[in-house]
Tab-separated table of C-alpha atoms and ligand atoms in Angstrom:
chain	number	residue	atom	x	y	z
A	1	MET	CA	90.362	67.008	77.467
A	2	ARG	CA	89.823	65.064	74.348
A	3	ASP	CA	87.908	67.703	72.432
A	4	GLY	CA	90.694	70.476	73.207
A	5	LEU	CA	88.201	72.727	75.396
A	6	LEU	CA	90.289	73.820	78.155
A	7	VAL	CA	89.141	76.537	80.661
A	8	ALA	CA	90.362	79.713	81.917
A	9	ASP	CA	88.637	81.193	84.678
A	10	VAL	CA	89.937	84.926	84.550
A	11	HIS	CA	88.743	86.031	88.085
A	12	GLY	CA	88.021	83.902	90.999
A	13	HIS	CA	88.847	83.747	94.702
A	14	VAL	CA	89.896	80.986	97.279
A	15	ASN	CA	89.550	81.039	100.776
A	16	PRO	CA	92.371	79.403	102.345
A	17	VAL	CA	91.273	79.970	106.009
A	18	ASN	CA	87.542	79.412	105.793
A	19	GLY	CA	86.718	77.802	102.531
A	20	LEU	CA	87.370	74.713	100.243
A	21	GLY	CA	91.106	75.880	100.190
A	22	PRO	CA	93.552	76.204	97.184
A	23	LYS	CA	94.467	72.343	96.897
A	24	ALA	CA	90.724	71.134	96.694
A	25	LEU	CA	89.339	74.033	94.568
A	26	ALA	CA	92.413	73.387	92.071
A	27	SER	CA	92.150	69.906	91.743
A	28	ARG	CA	88.494	70.031	91.314
A	29	PHE	CA	88.813	72.771	88.527
A	30	ARG	CA	91.658	70.968	86.761
A	31	ASP	CA	89.812	67.923	86.597
A	32	SER	CA	86.907	69.651	84.936
A	33	GLY	CA	89.183	71.173	82.092
A	34	GLY	CA	90.559	73.917	83.813
A	35	TRP	CA	93.945	75.291	82.831
A	36	LEU	CA	94.487	78.824	84.167
A	37	TYR	CA	92.883	80.616	87.228
A	38	GLY	CA	93.142	84.402	87.812
A	39	LEU	CA	93.185	84.288	91.549
A	40	VAL	CA	92.263	87.578	93.219
A	41	ASN	CA	92.867	87.945	97.078
A	42	LEU	CA	89.452	88.266	99.179
A	43	LEU	CA	88.690	91.135	101.672
A	44	SER	CA	91.245	91.060	104.906
A	45	TRP	CA	88.185	90.094	107.064
A	46	SER	CA	87.233	87.122	105.006
A	47	VAL	CA	90.626	85.455	106.188
A	48	ASP	CA	90.214	86.765	109.578
A	49	LEU	CA	92.774	89.647	109.337
A	50	ARG	CA	92.274	93.162	110.580
A	51	VAL	CA	94.252	95.988	108.793
A	52	GLY	CA	94.768	99.497	110.054
A	53	GLU	CA	97.789	100.488	107.897
A	54	ALA	CA	99.104	99.645	104.328
A	55	GLY	CA	101.901	97.209	105.973
A	56	ASP	CA	99.023	95.097	107.302
A	57	PHE	CA	98.229	94.014	103.803
A	58	GLU	CA	101.510	91.982	103.844
A	59	ALA	CA	99.692	89.466	105.859
A	60	LEU	CA	97.017	89.191	103.096
A	61	TYR	CA	99.197	89.061	100.540
A	62	ARG	CA	101.341	86.410	101.841
A	63	ILE	CA	98.693	84.086	102.339
A	64	TYR	CA	97.657	84.368	98.494
A	65	VAL	CA	101.255	83.811	97.194
A	66	GLY	CA	101.155	80.664	99.287
A	67	ALA	CA	97.505	79.823	97.866
A	68	ALA	CA	98.709	80.459	94.257
A	69	GLU	CA	101.750	78.240	94.847
A	70	GLU	CA	99.680	75.370	96.317
A	71	MET	CA	97.227	75.712	93.249
A	72	ARG	CA	100.174	75.501	90.745
A	73	SER	CA	101.593	72.631	92.526
A	74	GLU	CA	98.125	70.893	91.388
A	75	GLY	CA	99.096	71.444	87.754
A	76	LEU	CA	97.120	74.678	87.210
A	77	ARG	CA	98.615	77.843	85.921
A	78	VAL	CA	97.658	80.779	88.036
A	79	SER	CA	97.846	84.367	87.631
A	80	LEU	CA	97.992	86.184	91.036
A	81	ILE	CA	96.178	89.313	91.229
A	82	LEU	CA	96.825	91.372	94.439
A	83	GLY	CA	95.372	94.705	95.920
A	84	PRO	CA	92.804	95.875	98.289
A	85	HIS	CA	89.010	96.002	97.213
A	86	PRO	CA	87.105	99.150	97.494
A	87	ALA	CA	85.022	97.531	100.267
A	88	GLU	CA	88.324	97.867	102.426
A	89	ALA	CA	88.113	101.631	102.134
A	90	VAL	CA	84.423	101.738	103.106
A	91	ARG	CA	85.078	99.515	106.178
A	92	LEU	CA	87.862	101.745	107.238
A	93	LEU	CA	85.790	104.752	106.965
A	94	GLU	CA	83.229	103.018	108.811
A	95	ARG	CA	85.766	102.449	111.613
A	96	GLY	CA	86.407	106.083	111.985
A	97	PHE	CA	89.315	106.716	109.644
A	98	GLY	CA	89.254	109.851	107.855
A	99	ILE	CA	89.210	110.210	104.091
A	100	GLU	CA	93.015	111.335	103.918
A	101	GLU	CA	93.980	108.342	106.332
A	102	THR	CA	92.233	105.733	104.344
A	103	LEU	CA	93.460	107.245	101.035
A	104	ASP	CA	96.986	106.797	102.467
A	105	VAL	CA	96.250	103.051	103.629
A	106	MET	CA	94.839	102.090	100.198
A	107	MET	CA	97.430	103.810	97.993
A	108	GLY	CA	100.228	102.292	100.299
A	109	ALA	CA	98.631	98.799	99.915
A	110	TYR	CA	98.536	99.147	96.027
A	111	GLU	CA	102.363	100.145	96.364
A	112	LEU	CA	102.880	97.113	98.326
A	113	ALA	CA	101.039	94.834	95.783
A	114	ALA	CA	103.250	96.262	93.058
A	115	SER	CA	106.285	95.461	94.693
A	116	TYR	CA	104.992	91.789	94.849
A	117	VAL	CA	104.523	91.996	91.119
A	118	ARG	CA	108.148	93.483	90.667
A	119	ARG	CA	109.664	90.542	92.841
A	120	GLY	CA	107.665	88.034	90.548
A	121	LEU	CA	105.419	86.980	93.382
A	122	ALA	CA	102.373	88.423	91.741
A	123	GLN	CA	101.088	88.911	88.086
A	124	GLY	CA	98.504	91.809	88.286
A	125	LEU	CA	96.707	94.206	90.601
A	126	GLY	CA	93.212	94.610	91.861
A	127	GLU	CA	90.141	94.453	92.376
A	128	ALA	CA	90.158	98.424	92.414
A	129	GLY	CA	87.311	100.320	91.805
A	130	ARG	CA	84.023	101.779	92.778
A	131	PRO	CA	81.574	100.588	95.207
A	132	HIS	CA	78.451	99.318	93.142
A	133	TRP	CA	76.205	100.633	95.972
A	134	ARG	CA	75.520	104.256	96.963
A	135	VAL	CA	78.057	106.108	98.773
A	136	ASP	CA	79.050	109.703	99.538
A	137	PRO	CA	80.542	111.563	96.704
A	138	LYS	CA	83.614	112.139	98.849
A	139	VAL	CA	84.002	108.101	99.078
A	140	MET	CA	83.444	107.852	95.404
A	141	GLU	CA	86.275	110.283	94.960
A	142	LEU	CA	88.576	108.511	97.177
A	143	CYS	CA	87.828	105.307	95.485
A	144	ASN	CA	88.519	106.942	91.812
A	145	GLU	CA	91.917	108.232	93.083
A	146	VAL	CA	92.807	104.729	94.236
A	147	MET	CA	91.650	103.120	91.035
A	148	GLY	CA	93.627	105.693	89.083
A	149	HIS	CA	96.737	104.921	91.097
A	150	ALA	CA	96.269	100.976	90.558
A	151	ILE	CA	95.788	101.549	86.801
A	152	SER	CA	98.952	103.628	86.498
A	153	LEU	CA	100.966	101.223	88.611
A	154	ALA	CA	99.932	98.377	86.491
A	155	ALA	CA	100.469	100.038	83.368
A	156	ASP	CA	104.187	100.581	84.432
A	157	LEU	CA	104.565	96.983	85.224
A	158	ASP	CA	102.467	96.005	82.103
A	159	VAL	CA	100.433	93.663	83.931
A	160	PRO	CA	96.389	93.264	84.159
A	161	VAL	CA	94.416	95.423	86.601
A	162	HIS	CA	91.078	94.106	87.534
A	163	LEU	CA	88.386	96.903	88.117
A	164	HIS	CA	85.217	96.321	90.097
A	165	LEU	CA	82.711	99.111	88.899
A	166	ASP	CA	79.187	100.311	89.325
A	167	PRO	CA	77.406	99.312	86.167
A	168	PHE	CA	77.180	102.747	84.507
A	169	GLU	CA	78.648	104.248	81.394
A	170	GLU	CA	80.074	107.050	83.822
A	171	ALA	CA	82.171	104.646	85.367
A	172	LEU	CA	83.857	103.586	82.213
A	173	MET	CA	84.375	106.997	81.320
A	174	VAL	CA	86.360	107.580	84.476
A	175	VAL	CA	88.439	104.527	83.688
A	176	ARG	CA	89.223	105.736	80.400
A	177	ARG	CA	90.456	108.991	81.436
A	178	TYR	CA	93.000	107.114	83.944
A	179	ALA	CA	93.680	104.420	81.157
A	180	ARG	CA	94.753	107.379	78.711
A	181	ARG	CA	96.834	109.035	81.060
A	182	ALA	CA	98.591	106.042	82.024
A	183	ASP	CA	98.702	104.299	78.451
A	184	ALA	CA	97.247	101.226	80.278
A	185	SER	CA	96.274	98.397	78.065
A	186	LYS	CA	95.493	95.455	80.192
A	187	ILE	CA	92.311	96.638	82.072
A	188	VAL	CA	90.101	94.134	83.104
A	189	ILE	CA	86.227	94.802	83.596
A	190	HIS	CA	85.315	92.528	86.242
A	191	HIS	CA	81.546	90.981	86.320
A	192	ALA	CA	80.762	93.024	83.005
A	193	ARG	CA	77.221	92.465	82.118
A	194	GLY	CA	74.691	93.561	79.443
A	195	ARG	CA	75.415	96.955	77.891
A	196	ILE	CA	78.480	97.441	79.842
A	197	VAL	CA	80.298	94.561	78.063
A	198	GLY	CA	80.042	96.379	74.464
A	199	LEU	CA	80.972	99.773	75.923
A	200	ALA	CA	84.053	98.344	77.575
A	201	ALA	CA	85.044	96.364	74.540
A	202	ARG	CA	84.839	99.399	72.250
A	203	MET	CA	86.934	101.388	74.608
A	204	GLY	CA	89.621	98.808	74.285
A	205	PHE	CA	89.081	97.163	77.990
A	206	THR	CA	88.702	93.284	78.372
A	207	PRO	CA	84.998	92.631	79.710
A	208	SER	CA	85.028	89.647	82.233
A	209	VAL	CA	81.641	88.231	82.029
A	210	PRO	CA	80.062	85.769	84.624
A	211	ALA	CA	80.092	82.347	83.026
A	212	LYS	CA	76.384	81.674	82.880
A	213	ILE	CA	74.487	80.823	79.863
A	214	SER	CA	71.766	83.715	80.057
A	215	GLU	CA	74.705	86.297	80.731
A	216	LEU	CA	76.752	84.923	77.783
A	217	LEU	CA	73.614	84.585	75.283
A	218	SER	CA	72.911	88.434	76.070
A	219	VAL	CA	76.425	89.455	74.816
A	220	ARG	CA	76.646	87.257	71.927
A	221	ARG	CA	77.678	90.185	69.880
A	222	TRP	CA	80.680	90.619	71.791
A	223	TRP	CA	82.137	86.877	71.930
A	224	GLY	CA	85.026	87.841	69.847
A	225	SER	CA	86.154	90.410	72.946
A	226	ILE	CA	85.387	88.868	76.178
A	227	VAL	CA	86.762	86.393	78.497
A	228	VAL	CA	84.765	84.831	81.388
A	229	GLU	CA	84.963	84.467	85.276
A	230	SER	CA	83.299	82.564	88.081
A	231	ASP	CA	83.964	85.294	90.653
A	232	PHE	CA	84.113	82.086	92.965
A	233	LEU	CA	83.960	83.355	96.746
A	234	ASP	CA	84.932	79.839	98.294
A	235	ASP	CA	82.525	80.835	101.035
A	236	PRO	CA	80.735	77.719	102.200
A	237	ARG	CA	77.758	79.817	103.677
A	238	ARG	CA	76.902	81.048	100.291
A	239	PRO	CA	77.305	78.081	97.847
A	240	GLY	CA	74.918	79.384	95.422
A	241	ALA	CA	76.075	82.950	95.559
A	242	VAL	CA	78.346	82.557	92.379
A	243	VAL	CA	79.166	80.213	89.692
A	244	ALA	CA	81.330	77.324	90.396
A	245	PRO	CA	84.810	77.403	88.379
A	246	TRP	CA	84.158	73.505	87.639
A	247	SER	CA	80.817	74.181	86.028
A	248	ILE	CA	82.159	76.626	83.246
A	249	ARG	CA	83.153	73.869	80.852
A	250	ARG	CA	79.855	72.060	80.986
A	251	THR	CA	78.264	75.692	80.354
A	252	PHE	CA	80.267	76.147	77.200
A	253	LEU	CA	79.799	72.504	75.880
A	254	ARG	CA	76.154	72.943	76.186
A	255	LEU	CA	76.188	76.219	74.259
A	256	ILE	CA	78.214	74.463	71.715
A	257	ARG	CA	75.928	71.179	71.305
A	258	ARG	CA	72.887	73.340	71.149
A	259	GLY	CA	74.581	74.996	68.074
A	260	GLU	CA	74.429	78.548	69.775
A	261	MET	CA	78.306	79.097	69.985
A	262	SER	CA	81.072	77.774	67.573
A	263	LEU	CA	84.169	75.943	68.991
A	264	GLU	CA	86.280	78.761	67.763
A	265	ASN	CA	84.164	81.154	69.717
A	266	ALA	CA	84.533	79.294	72.707
A	267	LEU	CA	88.277	78.779	72.342
A	268	GLY	CA	88.810	82.519	71.739
A	269	ILE	CA	87.053	83.112	75.236
A	270	LEU	CA	88.569	80.199	77.322
A	271	VAL	CA	91.944	79.756	75.860
A	272	GLU	CA	93.257	82.383	73.491
A	273	ARG	CA	92.370	85.811	74.940
A	274	PRO	CA	93.348	84.734	78.738
A	275	SER	CA	96.561	83.422	77.359
A	276	ARG	CA	97.429	86.812	75.884
A	277	LEU	CA	95.861	88.731	78.648
A	278	TYR	CA	98.067	87.048	81.465
A	279	GLY	CA	100.982	86.053	79.035
A	280	ILE	CA	100.821	82.574	79.853
A	281	GLU	CA	100.879	79.775	77.277
A	282	PRO	CA	98.352	77.180	77.177
A	283	PRO	CA	99.173	73.489	77.554
A	284	SER	CA	99.820	71.811	74.317
A	285	PRO	CA	96.495	69.811	73.291
A	286	GLY	CA	96.927	66.341	74.387
A	287	GLY	CA	99.473	67.282	76.694
A	288	PRO	CA	99.184	67.474	80.539
B	301	ZN	ZN1	85.727	89.003	92.693
């Protein structure tokens, strides 16, 4: 890209079974200026798997290790984030699993994800966290415990952990408690919006803001602390549900042309901070 504006999408998905797939997504994103994709596994049932014990997540993780490789072969840097989403716990409970049983499956699935990081097959954990819809307090407690475990595993491995939270200060306070206990420093608050962005930044977390003009303008005070994400689902049945990764560059160019954002701000959000977060060097300007 001649103006040097390369794009990191810190949190997005791909559906290798029912979607566009890794190759098509990667080449389209790369052609739009994309250099780095934080690839997070989808839910087990999104790729037609059924899990009943921690070991069953092996199949899900293997699919994503393969997807990350395919995306890299298109010339993209990929940081692979593995772990069960809190909705997996809710689904297990709905299927009749007890609280303890569900906790075992979720904790074991994070241990397994950590073993992928140790073997160099993945680069982060998540998305862990709390349902953003109303659930029984016992379920919330379970989700907190799983999140705390994911945070401490990520701290030990010194890799980022992506957290999916309900949009309240209380959720961030819970995260801060776990983060302090584990001495965790790479906490990504996924889908951070509005007031949560500043609160998270002040606590030393990395707010990942949806890459939309309105969302970005509403948090301009925090442009020196944020990264952005598409949270692309790669679900052909819900094309408009999220931001497309290949639209991010256009969004930033628009903000820069309108004089709303400086190129320096954009480079911080799209290149420097993601590079530091994932420990991946950006391609040199003018290079491939
Ligand atoms: Zn997501």
